[in-house]
Amino acid sequence: MLRSFFEGDPLEGEIADICEETFTFPVLLRRLDDSISLLELFHGPTAAFKDVGARFLASSLSRLEADRDDDRPLTILVATSGDTGAAVASAFYGKPHVEVIVIYPRGRVSDRQEQLLTCWDDNIQTFGIDADFDACQQLVKAAFDDDWWRKHMRLSSANSINIGRLLPQMTYYGYTALERWRQTGEPLDTVVPTGNAGNVRACLYAREIGLPIGRVVMATNANRPITHYLETGEWTAFEMVETLATAMDVGDPSNVERVRHLYPDIDSLRDVLEARRIDDESIRDVMRSGPDEWGEVWDPHTACGVRVREKLDRDDAVIVATAHPAKFPEVVEPLIGREVEIPERMAEWLRQPTHMTEIEPDLEALTREVRRERGD
Ligand SMILES: *Cc1c(COP(=O)(O)O)cnc(C)c1O
């Protein structure tokens, strides 16, 4: 699937090795009963689907950097609401020629997400600010525009509009669609928990290159921009609202522009895509009844997909499971009345010591700390 995108590229001959480095964990297509299948994307090192894109990007970039005549490393600057920063830190950790600066909102991520953001050293540096995700993102933007940063650092970003994250995410939709096609001769319908719309965009690209994918249903939390757009045909950003599915708390999803580019008129978009909004009360309901009804413990993001799947009349849509529930015990455990079992890879990073620098949410403070670290 990926080879044709790399034709004539310096990485053309390395794509097999890059995939080898990326997929060190399984992607599982699991049937629960006659009507429910899951595509589990959370078996990677940081227990969310973002491992796939982050690892592919890290492997590609460190290979490209090895061929450059520049002794300054490439600095990846990443603002995170939780999962992206951890996946990027884990993927780039210890890789030559690259370093990562992560900025996250203290107190607005789960304890385990925080542990995973701060259990690094070496080429990963983590900053916590006492503000929200938007403030983290503004800091990153300010650094990209700043004279000192532009002069002294070689900067890149790793957010989900990066094509190096998009391409590898197409492959799990390709795999699932072909499995479905071979077994039933039917195209794959999917339900994708959606926030910034990077994952769903990868699904749409897989569909456009000709894989047997039928309808794609986005499950959003209470944030409204996507459902509002599909209902009205008018694109507007909304003020972000906080929900239980925090990794999907996005008021102005940046990947929608590419989706609209793919389907410029709203009717062609509606032929392929639909969206449903799930409020926190429904997320709680689904998680609470998970063990009895399905024998499953859901995380709050996948729970949105499960509820949307129940509302559809199509019987065989596959729900994309985006994170492991053990990442969000504060939300999950009170609802199911017991502890969530921790997978071994997660137990391993929970044992690591943490390092974090707390700074004021302004560029001056960030620059001062980064310069100090550099002995500048
Ligand atoms: C990032 C994330 C999402 C949303 O994915 P988008 O590509 O931003 O739509 C959903 N669930 C989890 C667990 C995530 O980390």
Short mmCIF file of C-alpha atoms and ligand atoms in Angstrom, two decimals:
data_model
loop_
_atom_site.label_atom_id
_atom_site.label_comp_id
_atom_site.label_asym_id
_atom_site.label_seq_id
_atom_site.Cartn_x
_atom_site.Cartn_y
_atom_site.Cartn_z
CA MET A 1 0.00 0.00 0.00
CA LEU A 2 2.73 2.45 0.92
CA ARG A 3 5.32 1.75 -1.75
CA SER A 4 3.71 3.85 -4.48
CA PHE A 5 3.72 6.90 -2.22
CA PHE A 6 7.51 6.63 -1.89
CA GLU A 7 8.39 6.32 -5.57
CA GLY A 8 11.48 8.41 -6.33
CA ASP A 9 11.85 9.30 -2.64
CA PRO A 10 15.13 8.86 -0.71
CA LEU A 11 13.25 6.42 1.55
CA GLU A 12 11.96 4.29 -1.34
CA GLY A 13 14.35 1.41 -0.69
CA GLU A 14 13.83 1.48 3.08
CA ILE A 15 10.09 1.23 3.33
CA ALA A 16 10.11 -2.44 4.35
CA ASP A 17 12.59 -1.74 7.16
CA ILE A 18 10.59 1.27 8.31
CA CYS A 19 7.45 -0.88 8.52
CA GLU A 20 9.43 -3.50 10.41
CA GLU A 21 10.41 -0.87 12.99
CA THR A 22 6.88 0.53 13.16
CA PHE A 23 4.79 -2.61 13.60
CA THR A 24 6.49 -4.26 16.55
CA PHE A 25 2.99 -4.98 17.94
CA PRO A 26 -0.17 -6.53 16.52
CA VAL A 27 -3.24 -4.77 15.13
CA LEU A 28 -6.13 -7.02 16.13
CA LEU A 29 -9.41 -7.50 14.32
CA ARG A 30 -11.58 -9.20 16.91
CA ARG A 31 -15.17 -10.41 16.60
CA LEU A 32 -17.16 -10.13 19.84
CA ASP A 33 -20.44 -11.55 18.58
CA ASP A 34 -22.49 -11.71 15.39
CA SER A 35 -22.89 -8.00 15.21
CA ILE A 36 -19.84 -6.45 16.84
CA SER A 37 -16.24 -6.47 15.65
CA LEU A 38 -13.41 -4.38 16.98
CA LEU A 39 -10.27 -3.17 15.32
CA GLU A 40 -7.92 -2.89 18.30
CA LEU A 41 -5.19 -0.36 17.64
CA PHE A 42 -3.94 -0.02 21.21
CA HIS A 43 -1.41 -2.84 21.53
CA GLY A 44 1.59 -0.57 20.95
CA PRO A 45 4.02 0.81 23.54
CA THR A 46 1.82 3.72 24.71
CA ALA A 47 -1.54 1.92 24.42
CA ALA A 48 -3.23 4.24 21.90
CA PHE A 49 -3.46 4.13 18.09
CA LYS A 50 -1.08 7.09 17.79
CA ASP A 51 1.85 4.70 18.23
CA VAL A 52 1.46 3.61 14.59
CA GLY A 53 1.88 7.05 13.04
CA ALA A 54 4.48 8.24 15.56
CA ARG A 55 6.73 5.20 15.10
CA PHE A 56 6.58 5.37 11.32
CA LEU A 57 7.41 9.08 11.43
CA ALA A 58 10.31 8.58 13.86
CA SER A 59 11.81 5.79 11.79
CA SER A 60 11.49 7.82 8.57
CA LEU A 61 12.86 11.07 9.99
CA SER A 62 15.87 9.57 11.75
CA ARG A 63 16.83 7.84 8.49
CA LEU A 64 16.50 11.05 6.51
CA GLU A 65 18.50 12.94 9.15
CA ALA A 66 21.35 10.42 9.05
CA ASP A 67 22.06 11.52 5.47
CA ARG A 68 22.29 15.24 6.25
CA ASP A 69 25.47 17.25 6.68
CA ASP A 70 24.35 19.14 9.74
CA ASP A 71 25.49 18.39 13.23
CA ARG A 72 22.45 20.03 14.79
CA PRO A 73 19.73 17.47 15.54
CA LEU A 74 16.22 17.88 14.23
CA THR A 75 14.00 19.11 17.08
CA ILE A 76 10.42 17.86 17.12
CA LEU A 77 8.25 20.29 19.03
CA VAL A 78 4.95 18.79 20.13
CA ALA A 79 1.99 20.14 22.09
CA THR A 80 -0.17 17.38 23.49
CA SER A 81 -3.46 16.79 25.26
CA GLY A 82 -2.08 13.41 26.37
CA ASP A 83 -1.71 10.60 23.85
CA THR A 84 0.24 12.25 21.02
CA GLY A 85 3.11 13.47 23.21
CA ALA A 86 3.56 10.05 24.77
CA ALA A 87 3.50 8.22 21.44
CA VAL A 88 5.97 10.68 19.91
CA ALA A 89 8.32 10.58 22.92
CA SER A 90 8.28 6.79 22.97
CA ALA A 91 8.82 6.54 19.20
CA PHE A 92 11.77 8.98 19.07
CA TYR A 93 13.41 7.92 22.34
CA GLY A 94 17.07 7.05 21.83
CA LYS A 95 16.95 7.62 18.06
CA PRO A 96 20.03 9.37 16.64
CA HIS A 97 19.91 12.84 14.99
CA VAL A 98 16.52 13.75 16.46
CA GLU A 99 15.26 15.19 19.75
CA VAL A 100 11.79 15.91 21.11
CA ILE A 101 10.36 18.72 23.22
CA VAL A 102 6.91 17.86 24.64
CA ILE A 103 4.61 20.47 26.16
CA TYR A 104 1.52 19.27 28.05
CA PRO A 105 -1.19 20.84 30.25
CA ARG A 106 -0.57 19.81 33.87
CA GLY A 107 -3.64 18.54 35.70
CA ARG A 108 -5.54 18.04 32.45
CA VAL A 109 -4.16 14.60 31.62
CA SER A 110 -4.71 11.34 33.51
CA ASP A 111 -2.01 10.28 36.00
CA ARG A 112 -0.97 7.42 33.76
CA GLN A 113 -0.84 9.65 30.71
CA GLU A 114 1.36 12.02 32.73
CA GLN A 115 3.63 9.18 33.77
CA LEU A 116 4.05 8.24 30.15
CA LEU A 117 4.80 11.83 29.16
CA THR A 118 7.47 12.23 31.81
CA CYS A 119 9.27 8.87 32.07
CA TRP A 120 11.94 9.79 29.49
CA ASP A 121 15.41 11.27 29.47
CA ASP A 122 18.19 11.33 26.85
CA ASN A 123 16.82 13.05 23.71
CA ILE A 124 13.33 13.73 25.14
CA GLN A 125 12.54 16.81 27.23
CA THR A 126 9.10 17.36 28.79
CA PHE A 127 7.57 20.63 29.97
CA GLY A 128 4.36 20.96 31.98
CA ILE A 129 2.37 24.19 32.01
CA ASP A 130 -0.49 25.18 34.23
CA ALA A 131 -2.87 26.01 31.38
CA ASP A 132 -4.96 24.19 28.78
CA PHE A 133 -4.05 22.38 25.56
CA ASP A 134 -4.68 25.47 23.43
CA ALA A 135 -2.00 27.32 25.44
CA CYS A 136 0.44 24.45 24.73
CA GLN A 137 -0.32 24.71 21.05
CA GLN A 138 0.16 28.48 21.12
CA LEU A 139 3.58 28.02 22.71
CA VAL A 140 4.62 25.71 19.89
CA LYS A 141 3.36 28.13 17.27
CA ALA A 142 5.19 31.01 18.97
CA ALA A 143 8.46 29.06 18.95
CA PHE A 144 8.12 28.39 15.21
CA ASP A 145 7.75 32.15 14.66
CA ASP A 146 10.53 33.25 17.02
CA ASP A 147 13.93 34.57 15.85
CA TRP A 148 16.02 32.72 18.44
CA TRP A 149 14.36 29.37 17.72
CA ARG A 150 14.60 29.82 13.98
CA LYS A 151 18.26 30.74 14.17
CA HIS A 152 19.44 28.11 16.65
CA MET A 153 17.18 25.11 16.17
CA ARG A 154 16.06 23.02 13.24
CA LEU A 155 12.40 22.59 14.05
CA SER A 156 9.75 20.18 12.90
CA SER A 157 6.37 19.18 14.23
CA ALA A 158 4.67 15.84 14.66
CA ASN A 159 1.01 16.76 14.79
CA SER A 160 -1.58 14.72 12.98
CA ILE A 161 -1.60 16.73 9.76
CA ASN A 162 1.93 15.38 9.15
CA ILE A 163 1.82 13.08 6.12
CA GLY A 164 4.34 10.77 7.84
CA ARG A 165 1.65 9.88 10.36
CA LEU A 166 -1.20 9.69 7.87
CA LEU A 167 0.28 7.17 5.43
CA PRO A 168 0.97 4.30 7.84
CA GLN A 169 -2.50 4.69 9.40
CA MET A 170 -4.01 3.76 6.03
CA THR A 171 -2.56 0.27 6.32
CA TYR A 172 -4.76 -1.00 9.16
CA TYR A 173 -7.86 0.05 7.26
CA GLY A 174 -6.50 -1.73 4.18
CA TYR A 175 -5.87 -4.88 6.20
CA THR A 176 -9.34 -4.84 7.76
CA ALA A 177 -11.13 -4.06 4.50
CA LEU A 178 -9.39 -6.92 2.71
CA GLU A 179 -10.14 -9.37 5.54
CA ARG A 180 -13.81 -8.39 5.38
CA TRP A 181 -13.85 -8.62 1.59
CA ARG A 182 -12.32 -12.10 1.57
CA GLN A 183 -14.71 -13.41 4.20
CA THR A 184 -17.97 -11.85 3.02
CA GLY A 185 -17.47 -10.18 -0.35
CA GLU A 186 -18.79 -6.99 1.25
CA PRO A 187 -17.07 -3.66 1.70
CA LEU A 188 -16.03 -2.59 5.19
CA ASP A 189 -18.16 -0.12 7.14
CA THR A 190 -16.35 1.48 10.07
CA VAL A 191 -17.10 3.57 13.14
CA VAL A 192 -14.15 5.79 14.04
CA PRO A 193 -13.90 7.70 17.35
CA THR A 194 -12.93 11.15 16.08
CA GLY A 195 -11.43 14.36 17.44
CA ASN A 196 -8.92 16.06 15.17
CA ALA A 197 -10.03 13.75 12.32
CA GLY A 198 -6.56 12.37 11.49
CA ASN A 199 -7.51 8.74 11.90
CA VAL A 200 -10.72 9.05 9.88
CA ARG A 201 -8.86 10.88 7.16
CA ALA A 202 -6.47 7.92 6.81
CA CYS A 203 -9.53 5.67 6.39
CA LEU A 204 -10.89 7.94 3.66
CA TYR A 205 -7.56 7.92 1.83
CA ALA A 206 -7.50 4.12 1.93
CA ARG A 207 -11.00 4.19 0.45
CA GLU A 208 -10.00 6.61 -2.29
CA ILE A 209 -7.06 4.50 -3.45
CA GLY A 210 -9.57 1.74 -4.13
CA LEU A 211 -9.82 -0.50 -1.09
CA PRO A 212 -13.25 -2.01 -0.43
CA ILE A 213 -14.42 0.47 2.20
CA GLY A 214 -18.06 1.49 2.30
CA ARG A 215 -19.46 4.00 4.74
CA VAL A 216 -17.35 5.69 7.38
CA VAL A 217 -19.09 6.87 10.54
CA MET A 218 -17.39 9.32 12.87
CA ALA A 219 -18.20 9.06 16.57
CA THR A 220 -17.47 12.36 18.26
CA ASN A 221 -17.89 13.40 21.87
CA ALA A 222 -19.93 16.49 22.81
CA ASN A 223 -17.73 18.75 20.67
CA ARG A 224 -19.77 19.98 17.73
CA PRO A 225 -17.75 21.14 14.72
CA ILE A 226 -17.98 17.90 12.72
CA THR A 227 -21.64 16.99 13.25
CA HIS A 228 -22.58 20.62 12.70
CA TYR A 229 -20.73 20.65 9.38
CA LEU A 230 -22.37 17.46 8.14
CA GLU A 231 -25.81 18.69 9.19
CA THR A 232 -25.60 22.19 7.78
CA GLY A 233 -22.85 22.12 5.14
CA GLU A 234 -21.37 25.19 6.84
CA TRP A 235 -17.89 24.85 8.31
CA THR A 236 -17.41 26.64 11.68
CA ALA A 237 -14.99 26.07 14.54
CA PHE A 238 -16.47 25.89 18.03
CA GLU A 239 -15.15 26.67 21.48
CA MET A 240 -13.73 23.37 22.79
CA VAL A 241 -15.70 21.67 25.56
CA GLU A 242 -14.13 19.26 28.05
CA THR A 243 -15.51 15.71 28.05
CA LEU A 244 -14.61 12.26 29.40
CA ALA A 245 -13.04 11.38 26.05
CA THR A 246 -10.30 13.98 26.44
CA ALA A 247 -8.20 12.98 23.42
CA MET A 248 -11.20 13.94 21.26
CA ASP A 249 -11.74 17.37 22.86
CA VAL A 250 -11.17 19.48 19.76
CA GLY A 251 -13.13 22.56 18.74
CA ASP A 252 -11.31 23.27 15.48
CA PRO A 253 -10.15 19.97 13.98
CA SER A 254 -7.30 20.71 11.60
CA ASN A 255 -7.65 17.62 9.40
CA VAL A 256 -11.14 18.54 8.25
CA GLU A 257 -9.64 20.82 5.63
CA ARG A 258 -8.09 17.81 3.91
CA VAL A 259 -11.33 15.85 4.16
CA ARG A 260 -13.17 18.76 2.52
CA HIS A 261 -10.51 18.90 -0.16
CA LEU A 262 -11.17 15.24 -0.91
CA TYR A 263 -14.95 15.77 -1.10
CA PRO A 264 -15.44 19.43 -2.05
CA ASP A 265 -19.21 19.42 -2.16
CA ILE A 266 -21.19 18.48 0.90
CA ASP A 267 -23.35 15.89 -0.87
CA SER A 268 -20.38 13.85 -2.09
CA LEU A 269 -19.07 14.01 1.48
CA ARG A 270 -22.40 12.82 2.88
CA ASP A 271 -22.38 9.87 0.46
CA VAL A 272 -19.36 8.49 2.28
CA LEU A 273 -19.27 10.00 5.74
CA GLU A 274 -21.65 10.47 8.60
CA ALA A 275 -21.12 11.66 12.16
CA ARG A 276 -22.86 11.26 15.49
CA ARG A 277 -22.28 13.06 18.73
CA ILE A 278 -22.14 11.23 22.08
CA ASP A 279 -22.49 13.07 25.38
CA ASP A 280 -20.71 12.18 28.62
CA GLU A 281 -23.82 10.55 30.09
CA SER A 282 -23.92 8.06 27.21
CA ILE A 283 -20.18 7.43 27.48
CA ARG A 284 -20.70 6.56 31.16
CA ASP A 285 -23.64 4.27 30.32
CA VAL A 286 -21.66 2.33 27.75
CA MET A 287 -18.63 1.94 30.02
CA ARG A 288 -20.80 0.89 32.97
CA SER A 289 -22.57 -1.83 31.00
CA GLY A 290 -19.41 -2.96 29.16
CA PRO A 291 -18.48 -5.96 31.33
CA ASP A 292 -22.02 -7.39 31.58
CA GLU A 293 -23.26 -6.65 28.11
CA TRP A 294 -20.16 -7.42 26.06
CA GLY A 295 -17.62 -8.83 28.52
CA GLU A 296 -15.45 -5.82 27.70
CA VAL A 297 -13.97 -2.87 29.55
CA TRP A 298 -14.15 0.13 27.25
CA ASP A 299 -12.04 3.26 27.38
CA PRO A 300 -14.04 6.52 27.05
CA HIS A 301 -13.03 7.08 23.40
CA THR A 302 -13.91 3.60 22.17
CA ALA A 303 -17.13 3.90 24.20
CA CYS A 304 -18.26 6.70 21.86
CA GLY A 305 -17.79 4.31 18.95
CA VAL A 306 -19.71 1.54 20.70
CA ARG A 307 -22.71 3.80 21.33
CA VAL A 308 -22.73 5.07 17.74
CA ARG A 309 -22.50 1.51 16.47
CA GLU A 310 -25.64 0.64 18.48
CA LYS A 311 -27.54 3.44 16.79
CA LEU A 312 -26.72 2.31 13.26
CA ASP A 313 -28.95 -0.05 11.34
CA ARG A 314 -25.96 -1.62 9.57
CA ASP A 315 -25.13 -4.81 11.38
CA ASP A 316 -21.52 -5.40 10.65
CA ALA A 317 -19.73 -2.07 11.03
CA VAL A 318 -16.31 -2.48 12.67
CA ILE A 319 -15.64 -0.26 15.69
CA VAL A 320 -12.15 1.19 15.86
CA ALA A 321 -10.83 0.79 19.43
CA THR A 322 -8.41 3.67 19.91
CA ALA A 323 -7.00 3.27 23.44
CA HIS A 324 -6.56 0.72 26.22
CA PRO A 325 -8.89 1.35 29.21
CA ALA A 326 -6.01 1.01 31.70
CA LYS A 327 -4.79 4.39 30.48
CA PHE A 328 -7.83 6.10 32.03
CA PRO A 329 -8.44 4.40 35.42
CA GLU A 330 -9.82 7.59 37.03
CA VAL A 331 -12.78 7.50 34.65
CA VAL A 332 -13.17 3.77 34.03
CA GLU A 333 -12.73 2.17 37.46
CA PRO A 334 -15.51 3.95 39.41
CA LEU A 335 -17.95 2.99 36.63
CA ILE A 336 -17.13 -0.70 36.54
CA GLY A 337 -16.48 -0.97 40.28
CA ARG A 338 -13.11 -2.67 40.03
CA GLU A 339 -9.55 -2.11 38.88
CA VAL A 340 -8.64 -2.38 35.22
CA GLU A 341 -5.98 -4.95 34.53
CA ILE A 342 -2.70 -3.34 33.42
CA PRO A 343 -0.95 -4.82 30.39
CA GLU A 344 2.70 -5.70 31.02
CA ARG A 345 4.13 -3.09 28.66
CA MET A 346 2.25 -0.43 30.61
CA ALA A 347 3.37 -1.81 33.98
CA GLU A 348 6.92 -1.45 32.75
CA TRP A 349 6.70 2.29 32.14
CA LEU A 350 4.74 2.86 35.35
CA ARG A 351 7.89 1.72 37.18
CA GLN A 352 10.15 4.31 35.50
CA PRO A 353 11.27 7.48 37.34
CA THR A 354 9.82 10.70 35.93
CA HIS A 355 11.40 14.01 34.88
CA MET A 356 9.50 17.15 34.06
CA THR A 357 10.17 20.88 34.09
CA GLU A 358 7.31 23.09 35.14
CA ILE A 359 7.27 26.45 33.35
CA GLU A 360 5.05 29.48 32.98
CA PRO A 361 2.97 29.30 29.81
CA ASP A 362 5.04 31.78 27.84
CA LEU A 363 7.75 31.46 25.22
CA GLU A 364 10.34 33.36 27.24
CA ALA A 365 10.19 30.75 30.00
CA LEU A 366 10.43 27.89 27.51
CA THR A 367 13.37 29.48 25.69
CA ARG A 368 15.20 30.14 28.98
CA GLU A 369 14.91 26.49 30.04
CA VAL A 370 15.88 25.10 26.66
CA ARG A 371 18.93 27.38 26.50
CA ARG A 372 19.95 26.41 30.00
CA GLU A 373 19.72 22.74 29.10
CA ARG A 374 22.01 23.47 26.16
CA GLY A 375 24.54 25.30 28.37
CA ASP A 376 23.86 28.40 26.29
C1 LIG B 1 -6.16 11.05 19.32
C2 LIG B 1 -7.20 10.11 19.79
C3 LIG B 1 -8.48 10.06 19.20
C4 LIG B 1 -8.90 11.00 18.10
O1 LIG B 1 -8.19 10.78 16.89
P1 LIG B 1 -8.17 11.88 15.74
O2 LIG B 1 -7.25 11.37 14.72
O3 LIG B 1 -7.66 13.15 16.40
O4 LIG B 1 -9.56 12.05 15.26
C5 LIG B 1 -9.39 9.12 19.65
N1 LIG B 1 -9.09 8.28 20.66
C6 LIG B 1 -7.87 8.30 21.26
C7 LIG B 1 -7.60 7.36 22.38
C8 LIG B 1 -6.89 9.22 20.86
O5 LIG B 1 -5.68 9.23 21.47
#
